[in-house]
PDB file of C-alpha atoms in Angstrom:
ATOM      1  CA  MET A 979      -0.247   0.111   0.040  1.00 61.00           C
ATOM      2  CA  ALA A 980       1.166   3.273  -1.044  1.00 56.00           C
ATOM      3  CA  PHE A 981       0.729   6.180   1.820  1.00 50.00           C
ATOM      4  CA  LEU A 982      -0.860   9.361   0.000  1.00 54.00           C
ATOM      5  CA  ALA A 983      -1.800  11.439   3.402  1.00 45.00           C
ATOM      6  CA  GLY A 984       0.211  12.434   6.343  1.00 40.00           C
ATOM      7  CA  CYS A 985       2.844   8.934   5.161  1.00 37.00           C
ATOM      8  CA  ARG A 986       3.494   8.225   2.114  1.00 31.00           C
ATOM      9  CA  ARG A 987       4.035   4.004   1.533  1.00 29.00           C
ATOM     10  CA  ALA A 988       4.030   1.798  -1.007  1.00 29.00           C
ATOM     11  CA  GLN A 989       3.633  -1.849  -0.045  1.00 32.00           C
ATOM     12  CA  PRO A 990       4.050  -4.241  -2.765  1.00 31.00           C
ATOM     13  CA  GLN A 991       3.195  -8.297  -3.125  1.00 32.00           C
ATOM     14  CA  THR A 992       5.065 -10.384  -0.823  1.00 32.00           C
ATOM     15  CA  ASN A 993       8.881 -10.779  -2.215  1.00 31.00           C
ATOM     16  CA  LYS A 994       9.029  -7.396  -4.249  1.00 28.00           C
ATOM     17  CA  LEU A 995      10.434  -4.987  -1.733  1.00 24.00           C
ATOM     18  CA  THR A 996      11.693  -1.789  -2.605  1.00 25.00           C
ATOM     19  CA  LYS A 997      12.380   2.303  -1.759  1.00 26.00           C
ATOM     20  CA  MET A 998      10.389   5.160  -2.108  1.00 25.00           C
ATOM     21  CA  HIS A 999      10.296   7.941  -0.188  1.00 28.00           C
ATOM     22  CA  HIS A1000       7.618   8.330   3.203  1.00 31.00           C
ATOM     23  CA  ILE A1001       6.033  11.491   4.900  1.00 29.00           C
ATOM     24  CA  THR A1002       5.224  11.116   7.545  1.00 31.00           C
ATOM     25  CA  ALA A1003       2.633  13.259   9.823  1.00 32.00           C
ATOM     26  CA  SER A1004       4.710  14.271  12.918  1.00 31.00           C
ATOM     27  CA  LEU A1005       3.167  16.595  14.895  1.00 32.00           C
ATOM     28  CA  ILE A1006       4.285  18.781  17.303  1.00 29.00           C
ATOM     29  CA  PHE A1007       3.260  21.160  20.282  1.00 30.00           C
ATOM     30  CA  ALA A1008       4.442  24.445  21.071  1.00 28.00           C
ATOM     31  CA  PHE A1009       3.579  24.835  24.696  1.00 24.00           C
ATOM     32  CA  THR A1010       4.526  27.075  25.731  1.00 21.00           C
ATOM     33  CA  THR A1011       3.243  29.652  23.630  1.00 21.00           C
ATOM     34  CA  ARG A1012      -0.031  27.556  22.704  1.00 24.00           C
ATOM     35  CA  ILE A1013       1.125  27.672  18.976  1.00 22.00           C
ATOM     36  CA  LEU A1014       0.389  23.995  17.336  1.00 26.00           C
ATOM     37  CA  ILE A1015       3.359  24.012  14.328  1.00 26.00           C
ATOM     38  CA  LEU A1016       3.094  21.416  11.569  1.00 28.00           C
ATOM     39  CA  VAL A1017       5.705  19.645  10.059  1.00 24.00           C
ATOM     40  CA  LEU A1018       6.215  17.257   7.635  1.00 26.00           C
ATOM     41  CA  CYS A1019       9.318  14.924   7.153  1.00 26.00           C
ATOM     42  CA  LEU A1020      10.741  13.603   4.100  1.00 22.00           C
ATOM     43  CA  PHE A1021      12.612  10.397   4.832  1.00 21.00           C
ATOM     44  CA  ASN A1022      13.687   7.241   3.055  1.00 23.00           C
ATOM     45  CA  ALA A1023      12.127   4.344   4.050  1.00 24.00           C
ATOM     46  CA  THR A1024      12.854   0.652   2.688  1.00 25.00           C
ATOM     47  CA  GLN A1025       8.808  -1.506   1.427  1.00 29.00           C
ATOM     48  CA  THR A1026       7.749  -4.097   3.410  1.00 32.00           C
ATOM     49  CA  PRO A1027       5.353  -6.517   2.334  1.00 34.00           C
ATOM     50  CA  ALA A1028       1.545  -5.170   1.738  1.00 38.00           C
ATOM     51  CA  HIS A1029       0.549  -9.186   1.847  1.00 41.00           C
ATOM     52  CA  SER A1030       0.504 -13.063   2.224  1.00 38.00           C
ATOM     53  CA  GLU A1031       1.079 -15.233   0.542  1.00 36.00           C
ATOM     54  CA  ASP A1032      -2.509 -16.061  -0.335  1.00 40.00           C
ATOM     55  CA  GLU A1033      -2.535 -12.779  -1.337  1.00 41.00           C
ATOM     56  CA  SER A1034       0.858 -12.394  -3.611  1.00 41.00           C
ATOM     57  CA  ALA A1035      -1.769 -13.840  -6.686  1.00 42.00           C
ATOM     58  CA  GLY A1036      -3.839 -10.841  -5.872  1.00 51.00           C
ATOM     59  CA  THR A1037      -6.476 -12.456  -4.147  1.00 62.00           C
ATOM     60  CA  TYR A1038      -5.915  -9.381  -1.294  1.00 85.00           C
ATOM     61  CA  SER A1039      -7.683 -11.757   1.490  1.00 87.00           C
ATOM     62  CA  THR A1040      -7.478  -9.536   4.541  1.00 91.00           C
ATOM     63  CA  HIS A1041      -9.571  -6.018   2.771  1.00 95.00           C
ATOM     64  CA  HIS A1042     -13.027  -5.981   3.196  1.00 96.00           C
ATOM     65  CA  TYR A1043     -13.365  -5.582  -0.363  1.00 96.00           C
ATOM     66  CA  ASN A1044     -12.025  -8.609  -1.656  1.00 94.00           C
ATOM     67  CA  SER A1045     -14.431 -10.337  -3.847  1.00 94.00           C
ATOM     68  CA  ASN A1046     -15.022  -7.203  -5.343  1.00 94.00           C
ATOM     69  CA  ILE A1047     -11.213  -6.495  -5.997  1.00 94.00           C
ATOM     70  CA  VAL A1048     -10.937 -10.271  -7.861  1.00 91.00           C
ATOM     71  CA  LYS A1049     -14.128  -9.829 -10.107  1.00 92.00           C
ATOM     72  CA  ALA A1050     -12.872  -6.187 -11.064  1.00 92.00           C
ATOM     73  CA  ALA A1051     -11.566  -6.484 -15.221  1.00 87.00           C
ATOM     74  CA  ALA A1052      -8.344  -6.805 -15.441  1.00 83.00           C
ATOM     75  CA  GLN A1053      -7.935  -3.347 -17.030  1.00 88.00           C
ATOM     76  CA  PRO A1054      -9.418  -0.575 -15.485  1.00 90.00           C
ATOM     77  CA  PRO A1055     -12.060   0.933 -17.664  1.00 94.00           C
ATOM     78  CA  LYS A1056      -9.712   4.308 -18.897  1.00 94.00           C
ATOM     79  CA  GLN A1057     -12.136   6.294 -17.758  1.00 95.00           C
ATOM     80  CA  LYS A1058     -12.092   4.838 -13.589  1.00 95.00           C
ATOM     81  CA  ILE A1059      -7.735   5.283 -13.998  1.00 94.00           C
ATOM     82  CA  THR A1060      -8.111   9.176 -15.788  1.00 94.00           C
ATOM     83  CA  ARG A1061     -10.518  10.513 -12.854  1.00 95.00           C
ATOM     84  CA  LEU A1062      -8.380   8.541 -10.068  1.00 94.00           C
ATOM     85  CA  ILE A1063      -4.708  10.169 -11.363  1.00 92.00           C
ATOM     86  CA  GLN A1064      -7.034  13.813 -11.317  1.00 90.00           C
ATOM     87  CA  GLU A1065      -8.149  12.623  -7.529  1.00 91.00           C
ATOM     88  CA  GLN A1066      -4.628  11.270  -6.622  1.00 85.00           C
ATOM     89  CA  LYS A1067      -3.662  14.729  -6.921  1.00 78.00           C
ATOM     90  CA  SER A1068      -6.072  16.347  -3.556  1.00 75.00           C
ATOM     91  CA  LEU A1069      -4.890  13.066  -1.586  1.00 77.00           C
ATOM     92  CA  SER A1070      -0.961  13.070  -1.637  1.00 69.00           C
ATOM     93  CA  PRO A1071       0.904  15.388  -0.797  1.00 60.00           C
ATOM     94  CA  SER A1072       3.777  17.924  -3.017  1.00 54.00           C
ATOM     95  CA  ILE A1073       7.271  16.596  -2.392  1.00 47.00           C
ATOM     96  CA  LYS A1074       8.061  20.097  -3.387  1.00 52.00           C
ATOM     97  CA  GLY A1075       5.509  22.312  -1.137  1.00 53.00           C
ATOM     98  CA  GLN A1076       4.772  19.053   0.837  1.00 49.00           C
ATOM     99  CA  THR A1077       0.464  19.699   0.794  1.00 56.00           C
ATOM    100  CA  THR A1078      -2.676  18.237   1.380  1.00 62.00           C
ATOM    101  CA  SER A1079      -6.316  18.046   0.571  1.00 69.00           C
ATOM    102  CA  LEU A1080      -7.018  16.007   3.406  1.00 75.00           C
ATOM    103  CA  PRO A1081      -6.951  17.192   6.760  1.00 71.00           C
ATOM    104  CA  LEU A1082      -3.728  16.987   9.320  1.00 70.00           C
ATOM    105  CA  SER A1083      -3.890  18.059  12.366  1.00 72.00           C
ATOM    106  CA  PRO A1084      -3.855  16.383  16.304  1.00 70.00           C
ATOM    107  CA  GLY A1085      -7.671  17.173  16.392  1.00 78.00           C
ATOM    108  CA  ALA A1086      -8.894  15.916  13.339  1.00 85.00           C
ATOM    109  CA  ALA A1087      -6.970  14.520  10.922  1.00 92.00           C
ATOM    110  CA  ILE A1088      -7.097  11.444   7.577  1.00 94.00           C
ATOM    111  CA  PHE A1089      -4.611   9.244   6.288  1.00 93.00           C
ATOM    112  CA  VAL A1090      -4.782   7.568   2.271  1.00 92.00           C
ATOM    113  CA  CYS A1091      -3.195   4.187   2.136  1.00 91.00           C
ATOM    114  CA  ARG A1092      -3.142   3.144  -2.096  1.00 90.00           C
ATOM    115  CA  ASP A1093      -2.320  -0.918  -3.008  1.00 90.00           C
ATOM    116  CA  ALA A1094       0.869  -0.280  -4.603  1.00 86.00           C
ATOM    117  CA  ASP A1095      -0.297  -2.699  -7.918  1.00 87.00           C
ATOM    118  CA  ARG A1096      -3.531  -1.777  -8.109  1.00 90.00           C
ATOM    119  CA  MET A1097      -4.880   2.197  -7.952  1.00 91.00           C
ATOM    120  CA  ASP A1098      -8.495   1.904  -6.840  1.00 95.00           C
ATOM    121  CA  VAL A1099      -8.159  -0.015  -3.234  1.00 95.00           C
ATOM    122  CA  PHE A1100      -7.355   2.012  -0.608  1.00 95.00           C
ATOM    123  CA  LYS A1101      -6.726   1.202   3.281  1.00 96.00           C
ATOM    124  CA  VAL A1102      -8.401   4.892   5.191  1.00 96.00           C
ATOM    125  CA  LEU A1103      -6.979   6.023   8.799  1.00 96.00           C
ATOM    126  CA  ILE A1104      -9.784   8.722   9.642  1.00 97.00           C
ATOM    127  CA  SER A1105      -9.100   9.822  13.707  1.00 97.00           C
ATOM    128  CA  GLY A1106     -11.729  11.368  15.700  1.00 97.00           C
ATOM    129  CA  PRO A1107     -12.585  14.651  15.857  1.00 96.00           C
ATOM    130  CA  ILE A1108     -12.064  16.435  19.342  1.00 95.00           C
ATOM    131  CA  GLY A1109     -15.356  17.509  20.989  1.00 96.00           C
ATOM    132  CA  THR A1110     -16.160  14.050  19.887  1.00 98.00           C
ATOM    133  CA  PRO A1111     -17.133  10.657  21.680  1.00 98.00           C
ATOM    134  CA  TYR A1112     -14.620   9.147  19.307  1.00 98.00           C
ATOM    135  CA  ALA A1113     -10.994  12.371  19.568  1.00 97.00           C
ATOM    136  CA  GLY A1114      -8.042  10.880  20.160  1.00 97.00           C
ATOM    137  CA  GLY A1115      -9.506   6.914  18.219  1.00 98.00           C
ATOM    138  CA  LEU A1116      -7.900   5.911  14.582  1.00 98.00           C
ATOM    139  CA  PHE A1117     -11.144   4.312  13.008  1.00 98.00           C
ATOM    140  CA  GLU A1118     -10.027   1.990  10.037  1.00 98.00           C
ATOM    141  CA  PHE A1119     -11.840   2.080   6.791  1.00 98.00           C
ATOM    142  CA  HIS A1120     -11.752   0.221   3.590  1.00 98.00           C
ATOM    143  CA  VAL A1121     -12.416   1.053  -0.136  1.00 97.00           C
ATOM    144  CA  PHE A1122     -12.879   0.278  -3.091  1.00 97.00           C
ATOM    145  CA  VAL A1123     -12.867   2.062  -6.406  1.00 97.00           C
ATOM    146  CA  PRO A1124     -15.692   0.443  -8.940  1.00 96.00           C
ATOM    147  CA  ASP A1125     -14.808   0.381 -12.411  1.00 96.00           C
ATOM    148  CA  ALA A1126     -17.785   2.464 -13.207  1.00 96.00           C
ATOM    149  CA  TYR A1127     -16.350   5.239 -11.427  1.00 96.00           C
ATOM    150  CA  PRO A1128     -17.538   7.904 -11.417  1.00 96.00           C
ATOM    151  CA  GLU A1129     -20.363   7.117 -12.366  1.00 96.00           C
ATOM    152  CA  VAL A1130     -21.357   5.422  -8.788  1.00 96.00           C
ATOM    153  CA  PRO A1131     -19.701   6.100  -5.298  1.00 96.00           C
ATOM    154  CA  PRO A1132     -16.565   4.523  -4.002  1.00 97.00           C
ATOM    155  CA  LEU A1133     -17.800   1.161  -1.953  1.00 97.00           C
ATOM    156  CA  ILE A1134     -15.978   2.266   1.579  1.00 98.00           C
ATOM    157  CA  ASN A1135     -16.743   0.248   4.628  1.00 98.00           C
ATOM    158  CA  LEU A1136     -15.848   0.783   8.982  1.00 98.00           C
ATOM    159  CA  GLU A1137     -12.979  -2.559   9.589  1.00 98.00           C
ATOM    160  CA  THR A1138     -12.377  -0.835  13.381  1.00 98.00           C
ATOM    161  CA  THR A1139     -16.021  -2.476  14.622  1.00 98.00           C
ATOM    162  CA  GLY A1140     -14.216  -5.634  17.279  1.00 97.00           C
ATOM    163  CA  GLY A1141     -15.768  -7.943  14.785  1.00 96.00           C
ATOM    164  CA  ASN A1142     -18.665  -6.853  14.006  1.00 96.00           C
ATOM    165  CA  GLN A1143     -20.001  -6.157  17.801  1.00 97.00           C
ATOM    166  CA  VAL A1144     -20.045  -1.587  18.002  1.00 98.00           C
ATOM    167  CA  ARG A1145     -22.032   0.541  16.252  1.00 98.00           C
ATOM    168  CA  PHE A1146     -19.991   3.856  16.809  1.00 98.00           C
ATOM    169  CA  ASN A1147     -22.754   5.477  15.722  1.00 97.00           C
ATOM    170  CA  PRO A1148     -26.981   5.341  13.781  1.00 96.00           C
ATOM    171  CA  ASN A1149     -24.347   5.981  10.282  1.00 96.00           C
ATOM    172  CA  LEU A1150     -21.794   2.994  11.694  1.00 98.00           C
ATOM    173  CA  TYR A1151     -23.023  -0.607  12.229  1.00 97.00           C
ATOM    174  CA  SER A1152     -21.446  -2.448  13.635  1.00 98.00           C
ATOM    175  CA  CYS A1153     -21.460  -4.892  10.019  1.00 97.00           C
ATOM    176  CA  GLY A1154     -19.555  -2.004   8.791  1.00 98.00           C
ATOM    177  CA  LYS A1155     -21.034   0.196   6.476  1.00 97.00           C
ATOM    178  CA  VAL A1156     -21.131   3.315   5.978  1.00 97.00           C
ATOM    179  CA  CYS A1157     -24.505   5.317   5.943  1.00 95.00           C
ATOM    180  CA  LEU A1158     -24.649   8.532   3.991  1.00 95.00           C
ATOM    181  CA  SER A1159     -25.945   9.651   0.824  1.00 91.00           C
ATOM    182  CA  LEU A1160     -23.528  10.423  -1.169  1.00 94.00           C
ATOM    183  CA  LEU A1161     -22.820   6.664  -0.841  1.00 95.00           C
ATOM    184  CA  GLY A1162     -26.103   6.065  -1.601  1.00 89.00           C
ATOM    185  CA  THR A1163     -26.685   4.138   1.288  1.00 86.00           C
ATOM    186  CA  TRP A1164     -28.888   6.605   3.026  1.00 73.00           C
ATOM    187  CA  HIS A1165     -31.690   8.271   1.386  1.00 68.00           C
ATOM    188  CA  GLY A1166     -33.170  11.304   3.671  1.00 63.00           C
ATOM    189  CA  GLY A1167     -31.166  13.844   2.343  1.00 59.00           C
ATOM    190  CA  THR A1168     -31.632  16.016  -1.226  1.00 60.00           C
ATOM    191  CA  LYS A1169     -30.951  15.305  -3.960  1.00 58.00           C
ATOM    192  CA  THR A1170     -27.944  17.287  -4.300  1.00 63.00           C
ATOM    193  CA  SER A1171     -26.642  16.121  -1.628  1.00 71.00           C
ATOM    194  CA  GLY A1172     -25.944  12.211  -3.311  1.00 87.00           C
ATOM    195  CA  TRP A1173     -22.912  11.147  -4.936  1.00 94.00           C
ATOM    196  CA  GLN A1174     -22.279  14.209  -8.468  1.00 93.00           C
ATOM    197  CA  GLN A1175     -20.357  11.978 -11.597  1.00 93.00           C
ATOM    198  CA  GLU A1176     -18.614  15.928 -12.444  1.00 93.00           C
ATOM    199  CA  SER A1177     -17.938  17.067  -8.639  1.00 92.00           C
ATOM    200  CA  SER A1178     -18.270  14.166  -6.481  1.00 95.00           C
ATOM    201  CA  THR A1179     -14.599  12.823  -5.142  1.00 95.00           C
ATOM    202  CA  LEU A1180     -13.917  10.091  -2.918  1.00 95.00           C
ATOM    203  CA  LEU A1181     -11.698  13.214  -0.740  1.00 93.00           C
ATOM    204  CA  GLN A1182     -15.340  14.518  -0.010  1.00 94.00           C
ATOM    205  CA  VAL A1183     -16.668  11.548   1.417  1.00 96.00           C
ATOM    206  CA  LEU A1184     -13.521  11.064   3.781  1.00 96.00           C
ATOM    207  CA  VAL A1185     -13.750  14.115   4.849  1.00 94.00           C
ATOM    208  CA  SER A1186     -18.301  13.543   5.022  1.00 95.00           C
ATOM    209  CA  ILE A1187     -17.391  11.058   6.900  1.00 97.00           C
ATOM    210  CA  GLN A1188     -15.269  12.963   9.522  1.00 96.00           C
ATOM    211  CA  SER A1189     -17.586  15.760  10.028  1.00 94.00           C
ATOM    212  CA  LEU A1190     -20.992  14.654   8.722  1.00 95.00           C
ATOM    213  CA  ILE A1191     -20.852  11.700  11.228  1.00 97.00           C
ATOM    214  CA  MET A1192     -17.904  11.116  13.822  1.00 97.00           C
ATOM    215  CA  VAL A1193     -19.473  14.593  15.492  1.00 97.00           C
ATOM    216  CA  GLU A1194     -20.205  15.436  19.030  1.00 97.00           C
ATOM    217  CA  HIS A1195     -23.753  14.282  20.291  1.00 97.00           C
ATOM    218  CA  PRO A1196     -24.210  11.845  17.523  1.00 97.00           C
ATOM    219  CA  TYR A1197     -27.123  10.391  19.030  1.00 97.00           C
ATOM    220  CA  PHE A1198     -28.534  12.871  17.044  1.00 96.00           C
ATOM    221  CA  ASN A1199     -28.042  11.238  13.564  1.00 92.00           C
ATOM    222  CA  GLU A1200     -30.739   8.558  14.151  1.00 91.00           C
ATOM    223  CA  PRO A1201     -33.708   9.578  12.159  1.00 88.00           C
ATOM    224  CA  GLY A1202     -36.694  11.139  14.118  1.00 88.00           C
ATOM    225  CA  TYR A1203     -34.676  11.905  17.356  1.00 92.00           C
ATOM    226  CA  GLU A1204     -33.561  15.281  15.559  1.00 88.00           C
ATOM    227  CA  SER A1205     -36.876  16.951  17.647  1.00 89.00           C
ATOM    228  CA  GLN A1206     -35.194  15.524  21.149  1.00 93.00           C
ATOM    229  CA  GLU A1207     -31.550  18.037  19.952  1.00 92.00           C
ATOM    230  CA  ASN A1208     -31.665  20.726  22.513  1.00 91.00           C
ATOM    231  CA  THR A1209     -34.380  19.057  24.896  1.00 95.00           C
ATOM    232  CA  ASP A1210     -33.339  17.794  28.370  1.00 93.00           C
ATOM    233  CA  VAL A1211     -34.529  14.498  27.738  1.00 93.00           C
ATOM    234  CA  GLY A1212     -32.517  14.464  24.555  1.00 95.00           C
ATOM    235  CA  MET A1213     -28.760  15.861  26.543  1.00 94.00           C
ATOM    236  CA  ARG A1214     -29.011  13.248  28.497  1.00 93.00           C
ATOM    237  CA  ASN A1215     -30.127   9.796  26.035  1.00 94.00           C
ATOM    238  CA  SER A1216     -27.349  11.702  23.990  1.00 96.00           C
ATOM    239  CA  GLU A1217     -24.478  11.903  26.650  1.00 96.00           C
ATOM    240  CA  ARG A1218     -25.719   7.758  27.789  1.00 95.00           C
ATOM    241  CA  TYR A1219     -24.391   6.801  24.263  1.00 97.00           C
ATOM    242  CA  ASN A1220     -21.880   9.333  23.593  1.00 98.00           C
ATOM    243  CA  ASP A1221     -20.316   7.480  27.527  1.00 97.00           C
ATOM    244  CA  GLU A1222     -20.926   4.041  25.214  1.00 97.00           C
ATOM    245  CA  ARG A1223     -19.042   4.503  22.128  1.00 98.00           C
ATOM    246  CA  ARG A1224     -16.537   6.966  24.150  1.00 98.00           C
ATOM    247  CA  CYS A1225     -15.756   3.719  26.033  1.00 98.00           C
ATOM    248  CA  GLN A1226     -15.252   1.819  22.487  1.00 98.00           C
ATOM    249  CA  THR A1227     -13.180   4.085  21.109  1.00 98.00           C
ATOM    250  CA  ILE A1228     -10.323   3.915  24.446  1.00 98.00           C
ATOM    251  CA  ARG A1229     -10.826  -0.174  23.441  1.00 98.00           C
ATOM    252  CA  LEU A1230     -11.483  -0.597  20.035  1.00 98.00           C
ATOM    253  CA  ALA A1231      -9.874   2.663  17.869  1.00 98.00           C
ATOM    254  CA  MET A1232      -6.777   3.395  20.898  1.00 98.00           C
ATOM    255  CA  VAL A1233      -5.988   0.123  22.719  1.00 98.00           C
ATOM    256  CA  GLY A1234      -6.701  -2.026  20.377  1.00 98.00           C
ATOM    257  CA  MET A1235      -4.830   0.354  17.508  1.00 98.00           C
ATOM    258  CA  LEU A1236      -1.598  -0.057  20.339  1.00 98.00           C
ATOM    259  CA  ARG A1237      -1.973  -3.707  20.269  1.00 98.00           C
ATOM    260  CA  ASN A1238      -2.264  -4.707  16.679  1.00 97.00           C
ATOM    261  CA  PRO A1239      -2.293  -1.011  14.798  1.00 97.00           C
ATOM    262  CA  PRO A1240      -3.330  -2.147  10.609  1.00 95.00           C
ATOM    263  CA  LYS A1241      -0.182  -2.783   7.989  1.00 91.00           C
ATOM    264  CA  GLY A1242       0.631   0.144   6.410  1.00 90.00           C
ATOM    265  CA  PHE A1243      -0.069   2.203   8.993  1.00 94.00           C
ATOM    266  CA  GLU A1244       2.007   1.436  12.143  1.00 95.00           C
ATOM    267  CA  ASP A1245       4.622   4.480  11.883  1.00 94.00           C
ATOM    268  CA  VAL A1246       0.974   6.567  11.873  1.00 94.00           C
ATOM    269  CA  VAL A1247      -0.528   4.521  14.750  1.00 96.00           C
ATOM    270  CA  ARG A1248       2.780   4.824  16.858  1.00 95.00           C
ATOM    271  CA  GLN A1249       2.787   8.954  15.657  1.00 93.00           C
ATOM    272  CA  HIS A1250      -0.226   9.532  16.481  1.00 95.00           C
ATOM    273  CA  PHE A1251      -0.233   8.323  20.010  1.00 96.00           C
ATOM    274  CA  MET A1252       3.508   9.239  20.973  1.00 95.00           C
ATOM    275  CA  ILE A1253       2.304  12.444  20.042  1.00 93.00           C
ATOM    276  CA  MET A1254      -1.328  13.164  21.842  1.00 94.00           C
ATOM    277  CA  GLY A1255      -1.173  10.585  24.366  1.00 96.00           C
ATOM    278  CA  ASP A1256      -0.473  12.543  27.402  1.00 96.00           C
ATOM    279  CA  ARG A1257      -3.629  14.648  26.261  1.00 96.00           C
ATOM    280  CA  ILE A1258      -5.347  11.386  25.232  1.00 97.00           C
ATOM    281  CA  VAL A1259      -5.260   9.654  28.392  1.00 98.00           C
ATOM    282  CA  GLU A1260      -6.040  13.033  30.096  1.00 97.00           C
ATOM    283  CA  GLN A1261      -9.379  13.103  28.264  1.00 97.00           C
ATOM    284  CA  CYS A1262     -10.373   9.747  28.838  1.00 98.00           C
ATOM    285  CA  GLY A1263     -10.106  10.069  32.859  1.00 98.00           C
ATOM    286  CA  ARG A1264     -11.955  12.600  32.176  1.00 98.00           C
ATOM    287  CA  TRP A1265     -14.412  10.770  30.063  1.00 98.00           C
ATOM    288  CA  ALA A1266     -14.358   8.270  33.476  1.00 97.00           C
ATOM    289  CA  ARG A1267     -15.623  11.026  35.508  1.00 97.00           C
ATOM    290  CA  LEU A1268     -18.652  12.411  33.646  1.00 96.00           C
ATOM    291  CA  ALA A1269     -20.065   8.895  33.284  1.00 96.00           C
ATOM    292  CA  HIS A1270     -19.668   8.426  37.133  1.00 96.00           C
ATOM    293  CA  HIS A1271     -21.280  11.416  37.536  1.00 94.00           C
ATOM    294  CA  ARG A1272     -24.328  10.611  35.137  1.00 93.00           C
ATOM    295  CA  ALA A1273     -24.347   7.492  36.766  1.00 93.00           C
ATOM    296  CA  SER A1274     -24.771   8.136  40.546  1.00 92.00           C
ATOM    297  CA  THR A1275     -27.534  10.460  39.355  1.00 91.00           C
ATOM    298  CA  GLN A1276     -29.659   9.514  36.768  1.00 88.00           C
ATOM    299  CA  ALA A1277     -31.258   6.635  37.933  1.00 82.00           C
ATOM    300  CA  GLY A1278     -31.330   3.281  35.543  1.00 80.00           C
ATOM    301  CA  ALA A1279     -27.444   4.558  33.821  1.00 81.00           C
ATOM    302  CA  HIS A1280     -25.383   2.077  33.369  1.00 90.00           C
ATOM    303  CA  ASP A1281     -22.133   3.315  34.526  1.00 94.00           C
ATOM    304  CA  TRP A1282     -19.692   3.550  31.946  1.00 96.00           C
ATOM    305  CA  GLY A1283     -17.070   4.948  33.864  1.00 95.00           C
ATOM    306  CA  VAL A1284     -16.297   1.406  35.356  1.00 97.00           C
ATOM    307  CA  ASP A1285     -15.243  -0.081  32.152  1.00 97.00           C
ATOM    308  CA  MET A1286     -14.211   3.291  30.962  1.00 98.00           C
ATOM    309  CA  ASP A1287     -11.552   2.619  34.208  1.00 97.00           C
ATOM    310  CA  LYS A1288     -10.518  -0.644  32.888  1.00 97.00           C
ATOM    311  CA  GLN A1289      -9.483   0.578  29.706  1.00 98.00           C
ATOM    312  CA  LEU A1290      -8.298   3.620  30.653  1.00 98.00           C
ATOM    313  CA  LEU A1291      -5.439   1.373  32.585  1.00 98.00           C
ATOM    314  CA  ARG A1292      -5.352  -0.868  29.011  1.00 98.00           C
ATOM    315  CA  LEU A1293      -3.984   1.841  27.288  1.00 98.00           C
ATOM    316  CA  LYS A1294      -1.689   3.103  29.925  1.00 98.00           C
ATOM    317  CA  ALA A1295       0.050   0.235  30.741  1.00 98.00           C
ATOM    318  CA  GLU A1296       0.670   0.211  26.268  1.00 98.00           C
ATOM    319  CA  LEU A1297       1.784   3.944  26.098  1.00 98.00           C
ATOM    320  CA  ALA A1298       3.918   2.966  27.921  1.00 97.00           C
ATOM    321  CA  ASN A1299       5.460   0.106  26.069  1.00 96.00           C
ATOM    322  CA  LEU A1300       5.389   2.399  23.365  1.00 96.00           C
ATOM    323  CA  LYS A1301       7.485   5.301  25.129  1.00 93.00           C
ATOM    324  CA  GLN A1302       9.767   2.600  26.250  1.00 93.00           C
ATOM    325  CA  SER A1303      10.109   0.629  22.378  1.00 91.00           C
ATOM    326  CA  GLN A1304      10.804   4.407  21.189  1.00 86.00           C
ATOM    327  CA  LYS A1305      13.898   5.171  24.069  1.00 82.00           C
ATOM    328  CA  GLU A1306      15.312   1.622  22.809  1.00 73.00           C
TER     329      GLU A1306
END
């Protein structure tokens, strides 16, 4: 897989090791002046295999859209390739200017990794925006661009679900389905909010997931619940809903990511938690205290703070191991 944002890395099939530029996003905080400085560091590194042995023949068995990839035309349509080449410019950092259209900051970042052999196979990491129940977590998505693209939208699936057990959002199902009008998987929007062949892009889809789905109060994304917004009952329900999502964010998008980072994103995961670790721990402790308070003051409320405390201990242990490994 080749990084197109935040990091640029090529990872070919097994036994095909070459060298290529990497761009790693290093986020450096100047605490004394309270100014955040974003630095993109360019360096060379040896590629590592992107596929397992059984994938060397092009089966992509670890990718969610393996069957779609196998069935796709050996020679993709010219229209699809032309459009992907155009769009890649907005995803790839410029070597000279080192810029990208993708969000790249501690508050919200998106990292895209494209397969070294196919322009239509991607893996994506989206960091949860600050101020949301996903803040500080890293969420993996798999993407495949069909041969009919751009007449039809790309296919995208959330992989960070705890084995299809956790529904992080009314628009992010436990099976990984992403409900978004832009993808044609949610039909509550206007005609213009759907996929537009001439103007809609993969970049637009990724940014929409981060900005329209990963919001401060995802509870109100559920159809019919928006009427509760700005009411006492609605806010209580929303906070209870958030407590569970915060707990699962710690468990799967933080601890899980540190223990088992997605192939190709190992450096991104390490950099993210090395830089953001202390702030994330502070944030998670605050989440737990708020959940404890809700459980003690609201009848029938499950104390997700107890679960968060357990996950926070695991998170601290993983961060300690990470810091130790950086010293060695």
